[in-house]
CSV table of C-alpha atoms in Angstrom, one decimal:
chain,number,residue,atom,x,y,z
A,1,MET,CA,272.6,212.8,-62.5
A,2,SER,CA,274.7,209.9,-60.6
A,3,GLY,CA,274.7,212.3,-57.7
A,4,LEU,CA,271.0,212.9,-57.7
A,5,SER,CA,270.7,208.6,-58.2
A,6,ARG,CA,273.0,208.2,-55.1
A,7,LYS,CA,270.8,211.2,-53.7
A,8,GLY,CA,267.5,209.2,-54.3
A,9,LYS,CA,268.9,205.8,-53.9
A,10,ARG,CA,269.4,206.9,-50.1
A,11,VAL,CA,265.9,208.9,-50.1
A,12,GLY,CA,264.4,205.2,-50.9
A,13,LEU,CA,267.1,203.5,-48.2
A,14,LEU,CA,266.0,205.3,-45.6
A,15,LEU,CA,261.6,205.0,-46.6
A,16,LEU,CA,262.7,201.2,-46.4
A,17,LEU,CA,264.3,201.4,-43.3
A,18,ALA,CA,262.1,203.3,-41.6
A,19,VAL,CA,259.6,200.9,-42.9
A,20,LEU,CA,260.8,197.7,-41.7
A,21,ILE,CA,261.5,199.1,-38.3
A,22,SER,CA,257.6,199.9,-38.5
A,23,VAL,CA,257.6,196.2,-39.1
A,24,LEU,CA,259.6,195.1,-36.5
A,25,ILE,CA,257.8,196.9,-33.7
A,26,PHE,CA,254.1,195.7,-35.0
A,27,THR,CA,255.7,192.0,-34.9
A,28,LEU,CA,257.6,192.4,-31.4
A,29,GLN,CA,254.2,194.1,-30.0
A,30,TYR,CA,252.1,191.4,-31.5
A,31,ARG,CA,255.1,188.3,-30.3
A,32,SER,CA,254.8,190.0,-26.2
A,33,GLY,CA,250.9,189.6,-26.6
A,34,ARG,CA,250.6,193.7,-25.9
A,35,ILE,CA,247.0,194.6,-26.5
A,36,HIS,CA,245.0,197.6,-26.2
A,37,VAL,CA,242.2,197.7,-24.5
A,38,ILE,CA,239.6,201.2,-24.0
A,39,VAL,CA,237.3,201.6,-21.3
A,40,VAL,CA,234.7,204.4,-21.6
A,41,VAL,CA,232.7,204.6,-18.1
A,42,LYS,CA,229.5,206.6,-18.3
A,43,SER,CA,231.5,209.5,-16.3
A,44,LEU,CA,235.0,210.6,-15.1
A,45,GLU,CA,233.3,212.7,-12.0
A,46,GLU,CA,235.8,212.4,-9.5
A,47,SER,CA,233.3,212.6,-6.7
A,48,ILE,CA,231.1,209.2,-8.0
A,49,GLU,CA,233.5,206.0,-5.7
A,50,PHE,CA,231.3,203.3,-8.1
A,51,TRP,CA,233.7,204.6,-11.4
A,52,ARG,CA,236.6,204.7,-9.2
A,53,VAL,CA,236.2,201.5,-8.1
A,54,LEU,CA,235.4,200.4,-11.0
A,55,SER,CA,238.9,202.0,-12.6
A,56,ASP,CA,240.8,200.2,-10.0
A,57,GLY,CA,239.3,196.6,-11.1
A,58,VAL,CA,240.5,198.0,-14.5
A,59,ASP,CA,244.3,199.0,-13.3
A,60,ALA,CA,244.8,195.9,-11.8
A,61,ALA,CA,243.4,193.4,-14.0
A,62,ALA,CA,245.6,195.4,-17.0
A,63,LYS,CA,248.9,195.6,-14.5
A,64,GLU,CA,248.3,191.7,-14.4
A,65,LEU,CA,247.6,190.9,-18.1
A,66,GLY,CA,250.0,193.0,-19.2
A,67,VAL,CA,248.2,195.3,-21.4
A,68,ASP,CA,247.7,198.7,-22.4
A,69,ALA,CA,244.4,199.8,-20.3
A,70,GLU,CA,242.9,203.5,-21.5
A,71,ILE,CA,239.8,204.8,-19.4
A,72,THR,CA,238.1,207.6,-20.6
A,73,GLY,CA,234.6,208.7,-20.6
A,74,PRO,CA,232.1,212.0,-20.3
A,75,ALA,CA,232.1,214.7,-17.5
A,76,SER,CA,228.7,213.0,-16.2
A,77,GLU,CA,226.0,210.5,-16.3
A,78,SER,CA,223.7,212.5,-18.0
A,79,ASP,CA,225.6,213.3,-20.9
A,80,ILE,CA,225.1,210.7,-23.3
A,81,ASP,CA,226.2,212.7,-26.8
A,82,GLY,CA,229.5,213.2,-24.4
A,83,GLN,CA,229.7,209.3,-24.1
A,84,ILE,CA,228.5,208.8,-28.1
A,85,ALA,CA,231.1,211.2,-28.5
A,86,VAL,CA,234.0,209.4,-26.5
A,87,LEU,CA,233.4,206.2,-28.0
A,88,GLU,CA,233.9,207.9,-32.0
A,89,GLN,CA,237.6,209.1,-31.0
A,90,ALA,CA,237.8,205.8,-29.3
A,91,ILE,CA,237.5,204.0,-32.8
A,92,ARG,CA,239.3,206.3,-34.7
A,93,LYS,CA,242.4,204.9,-32.2
A,94,ARG,CA,241.7,201.3,-33.4
A,95,PRO,CA,242.6,199.6,-30.0
A,96,ASP,CA,241.9,195.8,-30.2
A,97,ALA,CA,238.9,196.3,-27.4
A,98,ILE,CA,236.5,198.6,-26.3
A,99,VAL,CA,234.7,198.0,-23.0
A,100,MET,CA,232.1,199.6,-22.6
A,101,ALA,CA,229.6,201.1,-19.8
A,102,ALA,CA,226.5,202.3,-22.1
A,103,THR,CA,224.8,206.1,-20.6
A,104,ASP,CA,221.9,205.1,-22.6
A,105,TYR,CA,220.1,201.5,-23.8
A,106,ASN,CA,218.9,202.6,-27.1
A,107,ARG,CA,220.9,205.6,-28.1
A,108,LEU,CA,224.0,204.1,-28.0
A,109,VAL,CA,223.2,200.9,-30.3
A,110,PRO,CA,224.2,202.6,-33.4
A,111,VAL,CA,227.9,203.8,-32.1
A,112,ALA,CA,227.8,200.0,-30.7
A,113,ASP,CA,227.4,198.9,-34.5
A,114,ASP,CA,230.1,201.2,-35.5
A,115,ILE,CA,232.9,199.5,-33.0
A,116,ILE,CA,231.9,196.5,-34.7
A,117,LYS,CA,231.8,197.3,-37.9
A,118,ALA,CA,235.8,198.6,-37.3
A,119,GLY,CA,236.7,195.5,-36.6
A,120,ILE,CA,237.4,195.8,-32.5
A,121,ARG,CA,236.1,193.7,-30.0
A,122,LEU,CA,233.1,195.3,-28.0
A,123,ILE,CA,232.2,193.9,-24.0
A,124,SER,CA,229.9,195.7,-22.4
A,125,ILE,CA,229.8,196.1,-18.3
A,126,ASP,CA,227.5,197.7,-15.7
A,127,SER,CA,225.1,198.7,-18.2
A,128,ALA,CA,224.1,196.8,-21.9
A,129,VAL,CA,222.6,198.5,-25.5
A,130,ASN,CA,219.7,197.3,-26.9
A,131,SER,CA,222.2,195.3,-29.3
A,132,GLY,CA,223.7,192.0,-29.9
A,133,ALA,CA,227.2,194.4,-30.9
A,134,ALA,CA,228.6,193.2,-27.4
A,135,GLN,CA,230.6,189.9,-26.9
A,136,SER,CA,230.1,189.4,-23.2
A,137,PHE,CA,227.8,191.6,-20.8
A,138,ILE,CA,229.7,192.0,-17.5
A,139,ALA,CA,227.0,193.6,-14.9
A,140,THR,CA,225.1,192.7,-12.0
A,141,ASP,CA,222.0,191.1,-12.2
A,142,ASN,CA,219.7,194.6,-11.9
A,143,ILE,CA,216.2,192.9,-11.9
A,144,GLU,CA,217.5,190.7,-9.1
A,145,ALA,CA,219.4,193.5,-7.5
A,146,GLY,CA,215.7,195.8,-7.2
A,147,LYS,CA,213.7,192.9,-5.9
A,148,LYS,CA,216.5,193.0,-3.4
A,149,ALA,CA,215.8,196.7,-2.7
A,150,GLY,CA,212.2,196.1,-3.1
A,151,GLU,CA,212.2,193.5,-0.4
A,152,GLU,CA,214.2,196.0,1.9
A,153,MET,CA,211.7,198.2,1.8
A,154,VAL,CA,208.7,196.3,2.5
A,155,ARG,CA,210.7,194.8,5.9
A,156,PHE,CA,210.9,198.4,6.7
A,157,ALA,CA,208.3,200.4,5.6
A,158,LYS,CA,206.0,197.2,5.7
A,159,SER,CA,203.0,199.3,4.0
A,160,GLY,CA,202.1,202.5,2.9
A,161,LYS,CA,203.3,204.9,-0.2
A,162,ILE,CA,206.5,204.5,-2.0
A,163,ALA,CA,208.7,206.5,-4.1
A,164,ILE,CA,211.6,205.2,-6.7
A,165,MET,CA,214.1,208.0,-6.8
A,166,SER,CA,216.1,206.8,-10.2
A,167,TYR,CA,219.1,208.2,-12.2
A,168,VAL,CA,219.4,208.5,-15.7
A,169,GLN,CA,216.3,208.0,-17.5
A,170,GLY,CA,216.7,205.3,-20.1
A,171,THR,CA,219.6,203.9,-18.7
A,172,GLY,CA,219.6,199.4,-19.1
A,173,THR,CA,220.7,199.3,-14.9
A,174,GLN,CA,217.6,202.0,-14.4
A,175,ILE,CA,215.5,200.1,-16.6
A,176,ASP,CA,215.9,196.7,-15.3
A,177,ARG,CA,216.5,198.0,-11.4
A,178,GLU,CA,213.4,199.8,-11.1
A,179,ARG,CA,211.4,196.9,-12.7
A,180,GLY,CA,212.9,194.7,-9.9
A,181,VAL,CA,212.2,196.7,-7.9
A,182,ARG,CA,208.0,197.3,-8.8
A,183,MET,CA,208.3,192.7,-9.1
A,184,ARG,CA,208.1,193.0,-5.6
A,185,LEU,CA,206.4,195.9,-4.3
A,186,GLU,CA,203.5,195.4,-6.6
A,187,LYS,CA,203.2,191.8,-5.0
A,188,GLU,CA,203.0,193.6,-1.7
A,189,PRO,CA,199.2,194.5,-0.6
A,190,GLY,CA,199.1,197.7,1.1
A,191,MET,CA,202.0,199.5,-0.7
A,192,THR,CA,201.5,201.2,-3.7
A,193,VAL,CA,204.2,203.0,-5.7
A,194,VAL,CA,203.5,207.0,-6.9
A,195,GLY,CA,206.0,207.4,-9.3
A,196,THR,CA,209.6,207.1,-10.4
A,197,TYR,CA,211.2,210.6,-10.3
A,198,TYR,CA,214.8,211.2,-12.0
A,199,SER,CA,218.0,213.0,-10.8
A,200,ASP,CA,219.9,212.4,-13.9
A,201,GLY,CA,222.4,211.2,-11.6
A,202,VAL,CA,223.2,214.9,-9.7
A,203,GLU,CA,223.1,214.4,-5.7
A,204,GLN,CA,221.8,218.2,-6.1
A,205,LYS,CA,218.9,217.2,-8.2
A,206,ALA,CA,217.6,214.3,-6.0
A,207,TYR,CA,217.7,216.3,-3.1
A,208,ASP,CA,215.6,218.9,-4.6
A,209,ASN,CA,213.4,216.7,-6.2
A,210,THR,CA,213.1,214.9,-2.7
A,211,LYS,CA,212.3,217.8,-1.0
A,212,ARG,CA,209.3,218.6,-3.1
A,213,LEU,CA,208.2,215.0,-3.1
A,214,LEU,CA,208.0,215.0,0.4
A,215,ARG,CA,206.1,218.0,0.5
A,216,ASP,CA,203.3,216.8,-2.1
A,217,VAL,CA,203.0,213.4,-0.6
A,218,PRO,CA,203.3,213.8,3.6
A,219,ASP,CA,202.3,210.7,4.2
A,220,LEU,CA,204.7,209.2,2.0
A,221,ALA,CA,206.1,205.6,3.8
A,222,GLY,CA,209.8,205.0,1.8
A,223,ILE,CA,211.7,205.9,-1.2
A,224,VAL,CA,214.4,203.6,-3.3
A,225,GLY,CA,217.2,205.4,-4.4
A,226,LEU,CA,218.8,203.2,-7.3
A,227,ASN,CA,222.1,204.5,-7.3
A,228,GLU,CA,225.0,206.4,-5.3
A,229,THR,CA,224.2,210.0,-6.0
A,230,SER,CA,219.9,209.6,-6.0
A,231,THR,CA,220.4,207.6,-2.9
A,232,VAL,CA,222.9,210.2,-0.5
A,233,GLY,CA,220.9,213.5,-2.1
A,234,THR,CA,217.8,211.5,-0.9
A,235,GLY,CA,219.1,211.0,2.9
A,236,LYS,CA,219.8,214.4,3.0
A,237,ALA,CA,216.5,215.9,2.4
A,238,ILE,CA,214.8,213.4,4.6
A,239,LYS,CA,217.6,214.1,7.8
A,240,GLU,CA,217.7,217.9,6.8
A,241,LEU,CA,213.4,217.1,7.1
A,242,GLY,CA,213.8,215.4,10.2
A,243,LEU,CA,212.3,212.5,8.8
A,244,ALA,CA,215.1,209.8,9.6
A,245,GLY,CA,213.4,206.5,10.4
A,246,LYS,CA,210.1,208.1,9.6
A,247,VAL,CA,210.1,207.6,6.0
A,248,SER,CA,212.2,204.6,5.3
A,249,LEU,CA,214.9,205.1,2.4
A,250,VAL,CA,216.9,202.1,0.5
A,251,GLY,CA,219.2,202.6,-1.8
A,252,PHE,CA,222.3,201.3,-3.8
A,253,ASP,CA,225.8,201.5,-3.8
A,254,SER,CA,228.5,201.9,-1.0
A,255,SER,CA,229.8,205.5,-0.9
A,256,ILE,CA,231.7,207.4,2.5
A,257,ASN,CA,228.8,209.4,1.7
A,258,GLU,CA,226.5,206.3,1.9
A,259,VAL,CA,228.0,204.3,5.2
A,260,LYS,CA,227.5,208.0,7.8
A,261,PRO,CA,224.0,208.0,7.0
A,262,LEU,CA,223.2,204.2,7.3
A,263,GLU,CA,224.8,204.2,10.5
A,264,ALA,CA,223.0,207.2,11.8
A,265,GLY,CA,219.5,204.9,10.7
A,266,VAL,CA,218.7,207.6,7.9
A,267,ILE,CA,219.1,205.0,4.9
A,268,GLN,CA,217.8,200.9,6.2
A,269,ALA,CA,219.6,199.6,4.0
A,270,THR,CA,221.7,199.6,0.4
A,271,VAL,CA,222.4,197.5,-2.4
A,272,VAL,CA,226.2,196.9,-2.8
A,273,GLN,CA,228.0,196.0,-6.2
A,274,LYS,CA,230.6,194.9,-6.9
A,275,PRO,CA,232.2,197.2,-9.3
A,276,PHE,CA,235.9,196.6,-8.8
A,277,ASN,CA,235.2,193.2,-10.1
A,278,MET,CA,233.3,194.2,-13.2
A,279,GLY,CA,236.5,196.6,-14.3
A,280,TYR,CA,238.8,193.4,-13.6
A,281,ILE,CA,236.4,191.1,-15.3
A,282,GLY,CA,235.7,192.9,-17.9
A,283,VAL,CA,239.6,194.0,-19.1
A,284,LYS,CA,239.8,190.0,-18.8
A,285,THR,CA,237.2,188.9,-20.9
A,286,ALA,CA,238.4,191.7,-23.2
A,287,VAL,CA,241.6,189.8,-23.7
A,288,ASP,CA,240.4,186.4,-23.8
A,289,ALA,CA,238.1,188.1,-26.9
A,290,VAL,CA,241.1,189.8,-29.4
A,291,ARG,CA,243.1,186.2,-28.2
A,292,GLY,CA,239.9,184.6,-30.1
A,293,ARG,CA,239.0,182.6,-26.7
A,294,LYS,CA,235.4,181.9,-25.9
A,295,VAL,CA,233.6,184.3,-23.6
A,296,PRO,CA,230.5,184.1,-21.2
A,297,GLU,CA,227.4,185.8,-23.0
A,298,ARG,CA,226.6,187.2,-19.5
A,299,MET,CA,228.3,187.4,-16.6
A,300,ASP,CA,226.6,188.3,-12.7
A,301,THR,CA,229.2,190.5,-10.8
A,302,GLY,CA,226.4,189.9,-8.2
A,303,SER,CA,225.0,191.9,-5.8
A,304,VAL,CA,225.0,192.2,-1.5
A,305,VAL,CA,222.4,193.8,0.8
A,306,ILE,CA,223.9,195.6,3.9
A,307,ASP,CA,222.4,197.6,6.7
A,308,LYS,CA,223.7,198.4,10.2
A,309,THR,CA,222.9,195.3,11.5
A,310,ASN,CA,225.6,193.2,9.0
A,311,MET,CA,227.7,196.1,8.0
A,312,TYR,CA,230.8,196.1,10.7
A,313,THR,CA,231.4,192.2,8.8
A,314,SER,CA,234.6,191.7,7.7
A,315,GLU,CA,233.5,191.0,4.2
A,316,ASN,CA,231.3,194.0,4.2
A,317,GLN,CA,233.7,196.4,5.7
A,318,LYS,CA,236.0,195.3,2.2
A,319,LEU,CA,232.9,196.7,0.5
A,320,LEU,CA,231.7,199.5,1.9
A,321,PHE,CA,235.6,200.7,2.4
A,322,PRO,CA,237.2,199.4,-1.2
A,323,PHE,CA,240.7,200.7,-1.7
A,324,VAL,CA,240.0,203.3,-3.9
A,325,GLY,CA,242.6,205.3,-6.3
A,326,LYS,CA,245.8,203.4,-6.2
């Protein structure tokens, strides 16, 4: 019995030691301020520069602030169920905060509420959800950006039939940008919006939609592309059909695949966001929220209209050719 008793004591001591080590590790992490943030973007697709630049902003903030930042998301922007699954997995990891760019304004409300119920801080970036769950929303003012795109279309097309090439229907950014474009165009005598078409964030679908559209509406004066893939796909169709300059194209974002057609006159202007700032401020705001600091309910990261006349300025070159991939 004495041997068994000694063995039991040793096991007990080992268990106690394991508990003490765990407590020590937790205490050291807590004292060092090491915070775990999971950033859930709309897509991990490498070809979409917007999310790559935003990820650079996340990495820069994490390094500067000394926090652990993990970037994840679904394979494509149209995979709403996939993003919900990613968010549910993120909740199970119990991070201090989740920074989320929502793929759908309404369908992500339940999982956003679950994040809060789990005691995790929630910060929204780029696209909001129809919920008060997030402590802060950091994004482009998309209604204002949409108005800028509409103003550029008025400047180039002047009058006639205009179409909107959007991306994923029901996304908060899509809703606000389209609203802004329509608000401006509907004020313009002689301009008519013939409809909104959806690419689902897929360049090929934007290309196919545009070819059909130009066949069905041969007197179309212009198209507003509401994101990178929609703009690039639309531009390829316009160029292929020999309609560059005849059908005005105003887009969004600033990938390499948009710069070349902007130089060539296929795209007349593009509204450029600041995704690096969005990622950086998103992480910084999450850290502030975790540390109990008051954070702004909403922050506008800004947008700039770039056309052929101002694309070579030093400031705009930084926006057109961001430092990607480091």
